[in-house]
Amino acid sequence: MSGEEEAAELTIAEDLVVTKYKMGGDIANRVLRAVVEAANSGASVLCLCEKGDAMIMEETGKIFKKEKEMKKGIAFPTSISVNNCVCHFSPLKSDQDYILKDGDLVKIDLGVHVDGFIGNVAHTFVIGASKENPVLGRKADVIKAAHLCAEAALRLVKPGNQNTQVTEAWNKIAHSFHCTPIEGMLSHQLKQHVIDGEKTIIQNPSDQQKAGEFVAQFKFTVLLMPNGPMRITSGPFEPELYKSDFEVQDGELKALLQSSASRKTQKKKKKKASKNAENATTGETAEENEAGD
């Protein structure tokens, strides 16, 4: 890559880039919630995936209408993976469909881009769960573990920290719930038109996921701004629906999870963003309920 090309790279040091990330993130959040609401017992996974993709195209078609050359739309197709299926199940019409039923652990994953700036989001929930009918047992364990891993990552992904700190925290949290991080799953740096940048955070592996086990996934996109991380996507997690017998034991991790993840207020005086802030990252966590040593 030439010096001129490097100089032309657009990052979140530019206000317009942040705006485009946030617009894509807002659309991703709305689409996710619409698909979650439609994901009831008896619903077709194929139809839900089609609904998500159609809504992404419809919503992105409403913005930057005057910018005829600007690309926008699906950055990652709507995927709905159930129970022990780890991720990326987005069937074609020619594929075998899956009909959701009560008790299914469902993972919805999708991505939206505006001018190549990507907002990814994933959420896990159980069909039929409610305050009166909370999720118990291994499904609750794995969902709570994955959710807390995502919350820990939000607090640890910041300039000056190492990716290994996040990996270590994920493993400690997962093992507290007798779960195992999925091997081969990565969190990636994002750039314009690049969904899997070279900076990554690794989790853990397994050759295959066995029937009878459950995999939970949460994904969000965070912009590393000068005054702290800005999370632009998130799912509608309801902690009261999941009752686990386990909790995080590590004192440092407990303190981390109880700390605020909100950004610090910044004086209006404009400053140049540091190189450390010129990154956008997709944080992704997935756990399975395989007992760990």
PDB file of C-alpha atoms in Angstrom:
ATOM      1  CA  MET A   1       0.000   0.000   0.000  1.00  0.00           C
ATOM      2  CA  SER A   2       1.409   3.424  -0.963  1.00  0.00           C
ATOM      3  CA  GLY A   3       1.825   6.314   1.455  1.00  0.00           C
ATOM      4  CA  GLU A   4      -0.931   8.220  -0.371  1.00  0.00           C
ATOM      5  CA  GLU A   5      -3.366   5.318   0.081  1.00  0.00           C
ATOM      6  CA  GLU A   6      -2.532   5.072   3.772  1.00  0.00           C
ATOM      7  CA  ALA A   7      -3.065   8.824   4.203  1.00  0.00           C
ATOM      8  CA  ALA A   8      -6.456   8.528   2.513  1.00  0.00           C
ATOM      9  CA  GLU A   9      -7.720   5.849   4.919  1.00  0.00           C
ATOM     10  CA  LEU A  10     -10.817   7.102   6.738  1.00  0.00           C
ATOM     11  CA  THR A  11     -11.024   6.410  10.473  1.00  0.00           C
ATOM     12  CA  ILE A  12     -13.186   7.399  13.427  1.00  0.00           C
ATOM     13  CA  ALA A  13     -10.941  10.441  13.871  1.00  0.00           C
ATOM     14  CA  GLU A  14     -13.356  11.923  11.283  1.00  0.00           C
ATOM     15  CA  ASP A  15     -16.775  13.014  12.598  1.00  0.00           C
ATOM     16  CA  LEU A  16     -18.540  11.872   9.418  1.00  0.00           C
ATOM     17  CA  VAL A  17     -17.071   8.380   9.779  1.00  0.00           C
ATOM     18  CA  VAL A  18     -18.386   8.141  13.352  1.00  0.00           C
ATOM     19  CA  THR A  19     -21.793   9.289  12.100  1.00  0.00           C
ATOM     20  CA  LYS A  20     -21.851   6.570   9.435  1.00  0.00           C
ATOM     21  CA  TYR A  21     -20.840   3.899  11.952  1.00  0.00           C
ATOM     22  CA  LYS A  22     -23.592   5.072  14.318  1.00  0.00           C
ATOM     23  CA  MET A  23     -26.218   5.144  11.557  1.00  0.00           C
ATOM     24  CA  GLY A  24     -25.332   1.590  10.567  1.00  0.00           C
ATOM     25  CA  GLY A  25     -25.343   0.559  14.222  1.00  0.00           C
ATOM     26  CA  ASP A  26     -28.767   2.110  14.824  1.00  0.00           C
ATOM     27  CA  ILE A  27     -30.210   0.229  11.852  1.00  0.00           C
ATOM     28  CA  ALA A  28     -28.586  -3.024  13.001  1.00  0.00           C
ATOM     29  CA  ASN A  29     -30.139  -2.580  16.457  1.00  0.00           C
ATOM     30  CA  ARG A  30     -33.618  -1.939  15.012  1.00  0.00           C
ATOM     31  CA  VAL A  31     -33.426  -4.907  12.653  1.00  0.00           C
ATOM     32  CA  LEU A  32     -32.190  -7.205  15.428  1.00  0.00           C
ATOM     33  CA  ARG A  33     -35.086  -6.242  17.693  1.00  0.00           C
ATOM     34  CA  ALA A  34     -37.601  -6.758  14.887  1.00  0.00           C
ATOM     35  CA  VAL A  35     -36.257 -10.252  14.173  1.00  0.00           C
ATOM     36  CA  VAL A  36     -36.166 -11.133  17.897  1.00  0.00           C
ATOM     37  CA  GLU A  37     -39.798 -10.050  18.229  1.00  0.00           C
ATOM     38  CA  ALA A  38     -40.805 -12.197  15.242  1.00  0.00           C
ATOM     39  CA  ALA A  39     -38.851 -15.254  16.445  1.00  0.00           C
ATOM     40  CA  ASN A  40     -41.639 -17.183  18.138  1.00  0.00           C
ATOM     41  CA  SER A  41     -42.507 -20.866  18.342  1.00  0.00           C
ATOM     42  CA  GLY A  42     -43.559 -21.998  14.863  1.00  0.00           C
ATOM     43  CA  ALA A  43     -41.530 -19.353  13.027  1.00  0.00           C
ATOM     44  CA  SER A  44     -39.399 -20.351  10.034  1.00  0.00           C
ATOM     45  CA  VAL A  45     -35.673 -19.587  10.283  1.00  0.00           C
ATOM     46  CA  LEU A  46     -35.558 -19.041   6.510  1.00  0.00           C
ATOM     47  CA  CYS A  47     -38.383 -16.483   6.679  1.00  0.00           C
ATOM     48  CA  LEU A  48     -36.787 -14.706   9.635  1.00  0.00           C
ATOM     49  CA  CYS A  49     -33.449 -14.432   7.821  1.00  0.00           C
ATOM     50  CA  GLU A  50     -35.219 -13.056   4.749  1.00  0.00           C
ATOM     51  CA  LYS A  51     -37.091 -10.585   6.961  1.00  0.00           C
ATOM     52  CA  GLY A  52     -33.856  -9.332   8.518  1.00  0.00           C
ATOM     53  CA  ASP A  53     -32.058  -8.899   5.196  1.00  0.00           C
ATOM     54  CA  ALA A  54     -35.055  -7.166   3.588  1.00  0.00           C
ATOM     55  CA  MET A  55     -35.339  -4.749   6.501  1.00  0.00           C
ATOM     56  CA  ILE A  56     -31.620  -3.917   6.321  1.00  0.00           C
ATOM     57  CA  MET A  57     -31.967  -3.021   2.637  1.00  0.00           C
ATOM     58  CA  GLU A  58     -35.159  -1.043   3.256  1.00  0.00           C
ATOM     59  CA  GLU A  59     -33.716   0.975   6.149  1.00  0.00           C
ATOM     60  CA  THR A  60     -30.355   1.710   4.503  1.00  0.00           C
ATOM     61  CA  GLY A  61     -32.245   2.797   1.385  1.00  0.00           C
ATOM     62  CA  LYS A  62     -33.731   5.678   3.378  1.00  0.00           C
ATOM     63  CA  ILE A  63     -30.402   7.359   4.166  1.00  0.00           C
ATOM     64  CA  PHE A  64     -27.922   9.337   2.042  1.00  0.00           C
ATOM     65  CA  LYS A  65     -30.367   9.263  -0.878  1.00  0.00           C
ATOM     66  CA  LYS A  66     -28.514  12.032  -2.692  1.00  0.00           C
ATOM     67  CA  GLU A  67     -25.240  10.097  -2.571  1.00  0.00           C
ATOM     68  CA  LYS A  68     -25.975   7.911  -5.592  1.00  0.00           C
ATOM     69  CA  GLU A  69     -22.528   6.284  -5.646  1.00  0.00           C
ATOM     70  CA  MET A  70     -22.466   5.417  -1.934  1.00  0.00           C
ATOM     71  CA  LYS A  71     -22.728   1.702  -1.160  1.00  0.00           C
ATOM     72  CA  LYS A  72     -24.835   0.671   1.829  1.00  0.00           C
ATOM     73  CA  GLY A  73     -26.811  -2.351   2.966  1.00  0.00           C
ATOM     74  CA  ILE A  74     -25.963  -5.842   4.235  1.00  0.00           C
ATOM     75  CA  ALA A  75     -22.489  -6.233   5.745  1.00  0.00           C
ATOM     76  CA  PHE A  76     -23.269  -9.667   7.181  1.00  0.00           C
ATOM     77  CA  PRO A  77     -26.422 -11.625   6.239  1.00  0.00           C
ATOM     78  CA  THR A  78     -28.996 -12.329   8.928  1.00  0.00           C
ATOM     79  CA  SER A  79     -28.068 -15.673  10.484  1.00  0.00           C
ATOM     80  CA  ILE A  80     -30.134 -17.652  12.995  1.00  0.00           C
ATOM     81  CA  SER A  81     -28.360 -20.540  14.706  1.00  0.00           C
ATOM     82  CA  VAL A  82     -30.210 -22.766  17.170  1.00  0.00           C
ATOM     83  CA  ASN A  83     -29.008 -24.700  20.239  1.00  0.00           C
ATOM     84  CA  ASN A  84     -25.676 -26.437  19.487  1.00  0.00           C
ATOM     85  CA  CYS A  85     -25.252 -24.801  16.047  1.00  0.00           C
ATOM     86  CA  VAL A  86     -22.476 -22.268  16.696  1.00  0.00           C
ATOM     87  CA  CYS A  87     -23.162 -19.576  14.089  1.00  0.00           C
ATOM     88  CA  HIS A  88     -23.678 -18.513  10.456  1.00  0.00           C
ATOM     89  CA  PHE A  89     -26.838 -20.543   9.683  1.00  0.00           C
ATOM     90  CA  SER A  90     -28.479 -18.499   6.934  1.00  0.00           C
ATOM     91  CA  PRO A  91     -30.305 -21.006   4.706  1.00  0.00           C
ATOM     92  CA  LEU A  92     -31.147 -20.635   1.033  1.00  0.00           C
ATOM     93  CA  LYS A  93     -34.619 -21.515  -0.245  1.00  0.00           C
ATOM     94  CA  SER A  94     -33.122 -24.781  -1.512  1.00  0.00           C
ATOM     95  CA  ASP A  95     -31.789 -25.683   1.969  1.00  0.00           C
ATOM     96  CA  GLN A  96     -33.688 -27.525   4.675  1.00  0.00           C
ATOM     97  CA  ASP A  97     -35.528 -25.012   6.860  1.00  0.00           C
ATOM     98  CA  TYR A  98     -35.778 -25.097  10.656  1.00  0.00           C
ATOM     99  CA  ILE A  99     -38.980 -24.283  12.554  1.00  0.00           C
ATOM    100  CA  LEU A 100     -38.459 -22.722  15.967  1.00  0.00           C
ATOM    101  CA  LYS A 101     -40.081 -24.234  19.042  1.00  0.00           C
ATOM    102  CA  ASP A 102     -40.409 -23.351  22.717  1.00  0.00           C
ATOM    103  CA  GLY A 103     -37.182 -23.938  24.626  1.00  0.00           C
ATOM    104  CA  ASP A 104     -34.892 -23.407  21.626  1.00  0.00           C
ATOM    105  CA  LEU A 105     -31.778 -21.357  22.379  1.00  0.00           C
ATOM    106  CA  VAL A 106     -31.591 -18.937  19.449  1.00  0.00           C
ATOM    107  CA  LYS A 107     -28.652 -16.835  18.240  1.00  0.00           C
ATOM    108  CA  ILE A 108     -29.348 -13.993  15.788  1.00  0.00           C
ATOM    109  CA  ASP A 109     -26.370 -12.392  14.041  1.00  0.00           C
ATOM    110  CA  LEU A 110     -26.365  -9.630  11.401  1.00  0.00           C
ATOM    111  CA  GLY A 111     -24.381  -6.667  10.115  1.00  0.00           C
ATOM    112  CA  VAL A 112     -25.161  -3.352   8.406  1.00  0.00           C
ATOM    113  CA  HIS A 113     -22.816  -1.008   6.576  1.00  0.00           C
ATOM    114  CA  VAL A 114     -23.078   2.614   5.507  1.00  0.00           C
ATOM    115  CA  ASP A 115     -20.410   3.557   2.958  1.00  0.00           C
ATOM    116  CA  GLY A 116     -18.442   0.495   4.051  1.00  0.00           C
ATOM    117  CA  PHE A 117     -18.492   1.381   7.772  1.00  0.00           C
ATOM    118  CA  ILE A 118     -19.885  -1.658   9.560  1.00  0.00           C
ATOM    119  CA  GLY A 119     -22.118  -2.197  12.574  1.00  0.00           C
ATOM    120  CA  ASN A 120     -22.299  -5.861  13.638  1.00  0.00           C
ATOM    121  CA  VAL A 121     -24.562  -7.237  16.356  1.00  0.00           C
ATOM    122  CA  ALA A 122     -25.561 -10.656  17.709  1.00  0.00           C
ATOM    123  CA  HIS A 123     -27.943 -11.679  20.474  1.00  0.00           C
ATOM    124  CA  THR A 124     -28.955 -14.926  22.202  1.00  0.00           C
ATOM    125  CA  PHE A 125     -32.281 -15.739  23.841  1.00  0.00           C
ATOM    126  CA  VAL A 126     -34.618 -18.670  24.509  1.00  0.00           C
ATOM    127  CA  ILE A 127     -38.005 -19.066  22.809  1.00  0.00           C
ATOM    128  CA  GLY A 128     -40.839 -18.807  25.338  1.00  0.00           C
ATOM    129  CA  ALA A 129     -38.735 -17.392  28.188  1.00  0.00           C
ATOM    130  CA  SER A 130     -40.446 -14.878  30.479  1.00  0.00           C
ATOM    131  CA  LYS A 131     -40.253 -13.572  34.048  1.00  0.00           C
ATOM    132  CA  GLU A 132     -42.865 -16.181  34.953  1.00  0.00           C
ATOM    133  CA  ASN A 133     -41.007 -18.888  33.012  1.00  0.00           C
ATOM    134  CA  PRO A 134     -37.274 -18.105  33.409  1.00  0.00           C
ATOM    135  CA  VAL A 135     -34.527 -20.142  31.762  1.00  0.00           C
ATOM    136  CA  LEU A 136     -32.773 -22.575  34.116  1.00  0.00           C
ATOM    137  CA  GLY A 137     -29.913 -25.075  33.948  1.00  0.00           C
ATOM    138  CA  ARG A 138     -27.258 -25.214  31.275  1.00  0.00           C
ATOM    139  CA  LYS A 139     -29.015 -22.818  28.899  1.00  0.00           C
ATOM    140  CA  ALA A 140     -29.038 -20.146  31.607  1.00  0.00           C
ATOM    141  CA  ASP A 141     -25.410 -20.891  32.488  1.00  0.00           C
ATOM    142  CA  VAL A 142     -24.135 -20.513  28.944  1.00  0.00           C
ATOM    143  CA  ILE A 143     -26.171 -17.367  28.189  1.00  0.00           C
ATOM    144  CA  LYS A 144     -25.084 -15.612  31.377  1.00  0.00           C
ATOM    145  CA  ALA A 145     -21.460 -16.607  30.775  1.00  0.00           C
ATOM    146  CA  ALA A 146     -21.473 -15.251  27.217  1.00  0.00           C
ATOM    147  CA  HIS A 147     -23.237 -12.044  28.256  1.00  0.00           C
ATOM    148  CA  LEU A 148     -20.752 -11.343  31.057  1.00  0.00           C
ATOM    149  CA  CYS A 149     -17.858 -12.068  28.693  1.00  0.00           C
ATOM    150  CA  ALA A 150     -19.214  -9.400  26.345  1.00  0.00           C
ATOM    151  CA  GLU A 151     -19.547  -6.930  29.220  1.00  0.00           C
ATOM    152  CA  ALA A 152     -15.984  -7.647  30.348  1.00  0.00           C
ATOM    153  CA  ALA A 153     -14.680  -7.106  26.812  1.00  0.00           C
ATOM    154  CA  LEU A 154     -16.430  -3.735  26.607  1.00  0.00           C
ATOM    155  CA  ARG A 155     -14.499  -2.621  29.694  1.00  0.00           C
ATOM    156  CA  LEU A 156     -11.153  -4.108  28.654  1.00  0.00           C
ATOM    157  CA  VAL A 157     -10.970  -3.157  24.973  1.00  0.00           C
ATOM    158  CA  LYS A 158      -9.265   0.216  25.235  1.00  0.00           C
ATOM    159  CA  PRO A 159      -6.005   1.824  24.134  1.00  0.00           C
ATOM    160  CA  GLY A 160      -3.036   0.474  26.086  1.00  0.00           C
ATOM    161  CA  ASN A 161      -4.564  -2.903  26.957  1.00  0.00           C
ATOM    162  CA  GLN A 162      -3.509  -6.211  25.391  1.00  0.00           C
ATOM    163  CA  ASN A 163      -5.871  -8.562  23.556  1.00  0.00           C
ATOM    164  CA  THR A 164      -4.629 -11.355  25.827  1.00  0.00           C
ATOM    165  CA  GLN A 165      -6.231  -9.579  28.803  1.00  0.00           C
ATOM    166  CA  VAL A 166      -9.627 -10.035  27.162  1.00  0.00           C
ATOM    167  CA  THR A 167      -8.951 -13.680  26.335  1.00  0.00           C
ATOM    168  CA  GLU A 168      -7.916 -14.370  29.932  1.00  0.00           C
ATOM    169  CA  ALA A 169     -11.040 -12.681  31.318  1.00  0.00           C
ATOM    170  CA  TRP A 170     -13.299 -14.636  28.947  1.00  0.00           C
ATOM    171  CA  ASN A 171     -11.822 -17.941  30.022  1.00  0.00           C
ATOM    172  CA  LYS A 172     -12.142 -17.141  33.724  1.00  0.00           C
ATOM    173  CA  ILE A 173     -15.775 -16.060  33.351  1.00  0.00           C
ATOM    174  CA  ALA A 174     -16.692 -19.055  31.178  1.00  0.00           C
ATOM    175  CA  HIS A 175     -15.118 -21.514  33.603  1.00  0.00           C
ATOM    176  CA  SER A 176     -16.976 -19.878  36.517  1.00  0.00           C
ATOM    177  CA  PHE A 177     -20.167 -21.080  34.821  1.00  0.00           C
ATOM    178  CA  HIS A 178     -18.628 -24.468  33.886  1.00  0.00           C
ATOM    179  CA  CYS A 179     -18.654 -23.437  30.222  1.00  0.00           C
ATOM    180  CA  THR A 180     -15.968 -23.348  27.531  1.00  0.00           C
ATOM    181  CA  PRO A 181     -15.246 -20.533  25.051  1.00  0.00           C
ATOM    182  CA  ILE A 182     -15.693 -21.696  21.460  1.00  0.00           C
ATOM    183  CA  GLU A 183     -12.346 -22.243  19.786  1.00  0.00           C
ATOM    184  CA  GLY A 184     -11.807 -20.551  16.466  1.00  0.00           C
ATOM    185  CA  MET A 185     -14.093 -17.608  17.250  1.00  0.00           C
ATOM    186  CA  LEU A 186     -12.415 -14.208  16.885  1.00  0.00           C
ATOM    187  CA  SER A 187     -13.227 -10.577  17.536  1.00  0.00           C
ATOM    188  CA  HIS A 188     -11.954  -8.388  14.699  1.00  0.00           C
ATOM    189  CA  GLN A 189     -10.807  -4.859  14.101  1.00  0.00           C
ATOM    190  CA  LEU A 190     -13.089  -3.107  11.599  1.00  0.00           C
ATOM    191  CA  LYS A 191     -12.102  -0.716   8.820  1.00  0.00           C
ATOM    192  CA  GLN A 192     -13.967   0.726   5.868  1.00  0.00           C
ATOM    193  CA  HIS A 193     -15.060  -2.239   3.707  1.00  0.00           C
ATOM    194  CA  VAL A 194     -13.122  -4.634   6.000  1.00  0.00           C
ATOM    195  CA  ILE A 195     -15.130  -6.833   8.389  1.00  0.00           C
ATOM    196  CA  ASP A 196     -12.217  -8.976   9.581  1.00  0.00           C
ATOM    197  CA  GLY A 197      -9.240  -6.688  10.164  1.00  0.00           C
ATOM    198  CA  GLU A 198      -5.810  -7.941  11.211  1.00  0.00           C
ATOM    199  CA  LYS A 199      -6.124  -7.009  14.905  1.00  0.00           C
ATOM    200  CA  THR A 200      -8.035  -9.802  16.643  1.00  0.00           C
ATOM    201  CA  ILE A 201      -9.020 -11.242  20.001  1.00  0.00           C
ATOM    202  CA  ILE A 202      -9.080 -15.039  20.100  1.00  0.00           C
ATOM    203  CA  GLN A 203     -11.315 -17.200  22.279  1.00  0.00           C
ATOM    204  CA  ASN A 204     -10.612 -20.934  22.300  1.00  0.00           C
ATOM    205  CA  PRO A 205     -11.510 -24.501  19.707  1.00  0.00           C
ATOM    206  CA  SER A 206     -13.346 -27.720  19.210  1.00  0.00           C
ATOM    207  CA  ASP A 207     -13.572 -29.925  16.147  1.00  0.00           C
ATOM    208  CA  GLN A 208     -17.360 -30.097  16.396  1.00  0.00           C
ATOM    209  CA  GLN A 209     -20.188 -29.119  18.713  1.00  0.00           C
ATOM    210  CA  LYS A 210     -22.134 -32.122  19.988  1.00  0.00           C
ATOM    211  CA  ALA A 211     -25.925 -32.450  19.976  1.00  0.00           C
ATOM    212  CA  GLY A 212     -27.373 -31.793  23.401  1.00  0.00           C
ATOM    213  CA  GLU A 213     -24.978 -28.946  24.140  1.00  0.00           C
ATOM    214  CA  PHE A 214     -25.865 -25.269  23.860  1.00  0.00           C
ATOM    215  CA  VAL A 215     -23.920 -22.368  22.374  1.00  0.00           C
ATOM    216  CA  ALA A 216     -24.635 -18.713  23.234  1.00  0.00           C
ATOM    217  CA  GLN A 217     -23.294 -15.697  21.359  1.00  0.00           C
ATOM    218  CA  PHE A 218     -23.314 -11.947  21.944  1.00  0.00           C
ATOM    219  CA  LYS A 219     -21.719  -9.476  19.557  1.00  0.00           C
ATOM    220  CA  PHE A 220     -21.447  -5.703  19.574  1.00  0.00           C
ATOM    221  CA  THR A 221     -19.499  -3.027  17.722  1.00  0.00           C
ATOM    222  CA  VAL A 222     -17.484  -0.498  19.726  1.00  0.00           C
ATOM    223  CA  LEU A 223     -15.653   2.617  18.553  1.00  0.00           C
ATOM    224  CA  LEU A 224     -12.504   3.400  20.548  1.00  0.00           C
ATOM    225  CA  MET A 225     -12.969   7.142  20.980  1.00  0.00           C
ATOM    226  CA  PRO A 226     -10.530   9.489  22.771  1.00  0.00           C
ATOM    227  CA  ASN A 227     -12.894   9.781  25.758  1.00  0.00           C
ATOM    228  CA  GLY A 228     -13.663   6.080  26.028  1.00  0.00           C
ATOM    229  CA  PRO A 229     -15.383   3.216  24.157  1.00  0.00           C
ATOM    230  CA  MET A 230     -18.637   3.971  22.310  1.00  0.00           C
ATOM    231  CA  ARG A 231     -20.806   0.859  21.891  1.00  0.00           C
ATOM    232  CA  ILE A 232     -22.996   1.388  18.820  1.00  0.00           C
ATOM    233  CA  THR A 233     -24.794  -1.981  18.720  1.00  0.00           C
ATOM    234  CA  SER A 234     -26.274  -4.217  21.403  1.00  0.00           C
ATOM    235  CA  GLY A 235     -29.059  -6.743  21.866  1.00  0.00           C
ATOM    236  CA  PRO A 236     -32.133  -6.535  24.136  1.00  0.00           C
ATOM    237  CA  PHE A 237     -30.684  -8.679  26.942  1.00  0.00           C
ATOM    238  CA  GLU A 238     -32.982  -9.289  29.944  1.00  0.00           C
ATOM    239  CA  PRO A 239     -30.882 -10.741  32.807  1.00  0.00           C
ATOM    240  CA  GLU A 240     -33.901 -11.569  34.962  1.00  0.00           C
ATOM    241  CA  LEU A 241     -34.941 -14.257  32.455  1.00  0.00           C
ATOM    242  CA  TYR A 242     -31.859 -16.396  33.141  1.00  0.00           C
ATOM    243  CA  LYS A 243     -31.336 -18.122  36.505  1.00  0.00           C
ATOM    244  CA  SER A 244     -27.952 -19.810  36.875  1.00  0.00           C
ATOM    245  CA  ASP A 245     -26.577 -21.602  39.934  1.00  0.00           C
ATOM    246  CA  PHE A 246     -23.141 -20.150  39.176  1.00  0.00           C
ATOM    247  CA  GLU A 247     -21.528 -16.726  39.298  1.00  0.00           C
ATOM    248  CA  VAL A 248     -18.162 -15.121  38.647  1.00  0.00           C
ATOM    249  CA  GLN A 249     -15.777 -15.950  41.500  1.00  0.00           C
ATOM    250  CA  ASP A 250     -12.699 -13.903  40.601  1.00  0.00           C
ATOM    251  CA  GLY A 251     -12.563 -10.694  42.678  1.00  0.00           C
ATOM    252  CA  GLU A 252     -10.890  -8.571  39.995  1.00  0.00           C
ATOM    253  CA  LEU A 253     -13.421  -9.653  37.371  1.00  0.00           C
ATOM    254  CA  LYS A 254     -16.313  -8.927  39.736  1.00  0.00           C
ATOM    255  CA  ALA A 255     -14.989  -5.408  40.237  1.00  0.00           C
ATOM    256  CA  LEU A 256     -14.501  -5.002  36.474  1.00  0.00           C
ATOM    257  CA  LEU A 257     -18.067  -6.092  35.688  1.00  0.00           C
ATOM    258  CA  GLN A 258     -19.468  -3.763  38.352  1.00  0.00           C
ATOM    259  CA  SER A 259     -17.541  -0.791  36.954  1.00  0.00           C
ATOM    260  CA  SER A 260     -19.156   1.696  34.599  1.00  0.00           C
ATOM    261  CA  ALA A 261     -18.666   1.164  30.879  1.00  0.00           C
ATOM    262  CA  SER A 262     -19.887   4.660  29.951  1.00  0.00           C
ATOM    263  CA  ARG A 263     -17.646   7.159  28.269  1.00  0.00           C
ATOM    264  CA  LYS A 264     -16.086  10.032  30.173  1.00  0.00           C
ATOM    265  CA  THR A 265     -17.516  13.464  29.474  1.00  0.00           C
ATOM    266  CA  GLN A 266     -15.126  15.440  27.326  1.00  0.00           C
ATOM    267  CA  LYS A 267     -14.520  19.176  27.163  1.00  0.00           C
ATOM    268  CA  LYS A 268     -15.816  20.854  24.020  1.00  0.00           C
ATOM    269  CA  LYS A 269     -12.296  21.895  23.013  1.00  0.00           C
ATOM    270  CA  LYS A 270     -11.449  19.882  19.904  1.00  0.00           C
ATOM    271  CA  LYS A 271      -8.395  17.670  20.031  1.00  0.00           C
ATOM    272  CA  LYS A 272      -6.776  15.454  17.451  1.00  0.00           C
ATOM    273  CA  ALA A 273      -7.740  11.834  17.974  1.00  0.00           C
ATOM    274  CA  SER A 274      -4.789   9.655  18.885  1.00  0.00           C
ATOM    275  CA  LYS A 275      -3.762   6.760  16.671  1.00  0.00           C
ATOM    276  CA  ASN A 276      -4.962   4.403  19.376  1.00  0.00           C
ATOM    277  CA  ALA A 277      -8.478   5.773  18.933  1.00  0.00           C
ATOM    278  CA  GLU A 278      -8.550   5.209  15.207  1.00  0.00           C
ATOM    279  CA  ASN A 279     -10.056   1.756  15.419  1.00  0.00           C
ATOM    280  CA  ALA A 280     -13.463   0.215  15.419  1.00  0.00           C
ATOM    281  CA  THR A 281     -13.808  -3.261  16.845  1.00  0.00           C
ATOM    282  CA  THR A 282     -16.439  -5.938  16.773  1.00  0.00           C
ATOM    283  CA  GLY A 283     -16.572  -7.642  20.150  1.00  0.00           C
ATOM    284  CA  GLU A 284     -17.874 -11.183  19.877  1.00  0.00           C
ATOM    285  CA  THR A 285     -18.291 -13.850  22.515  1.00  0.00           C
ATOM    286  CA  ALA A 286     -19.577 -17.371  22.152  1.00  0.00           C
ATOM    287  CA  GLU A 287     -19.631 -20.052  24.785  1.00  0.00           C
ATOM    288  CA  GLU A 288     -20.680 -23.680  24.884  1.00  0.00           C
ATOM    289  CA  ASN A 289     -21.879 -25.561  27.931  1.00  0.00           C
ATOM    290  CA  GLU A 290     -19.160 -28.197  27.820  1.00  0.00           C
ATOM    291  CA  ALA A 291     -17.731 -28.652  31.308  1.00  0.00           C
ATOM    292  CA  GLY A 292     -14.159 -27.430  31.599  1.00  0.00           C
ATOM    293  CA  ASP A 293     -11.359 -28.631  33.851  1.00  0.00           C
TER     294      ASP A 293
END
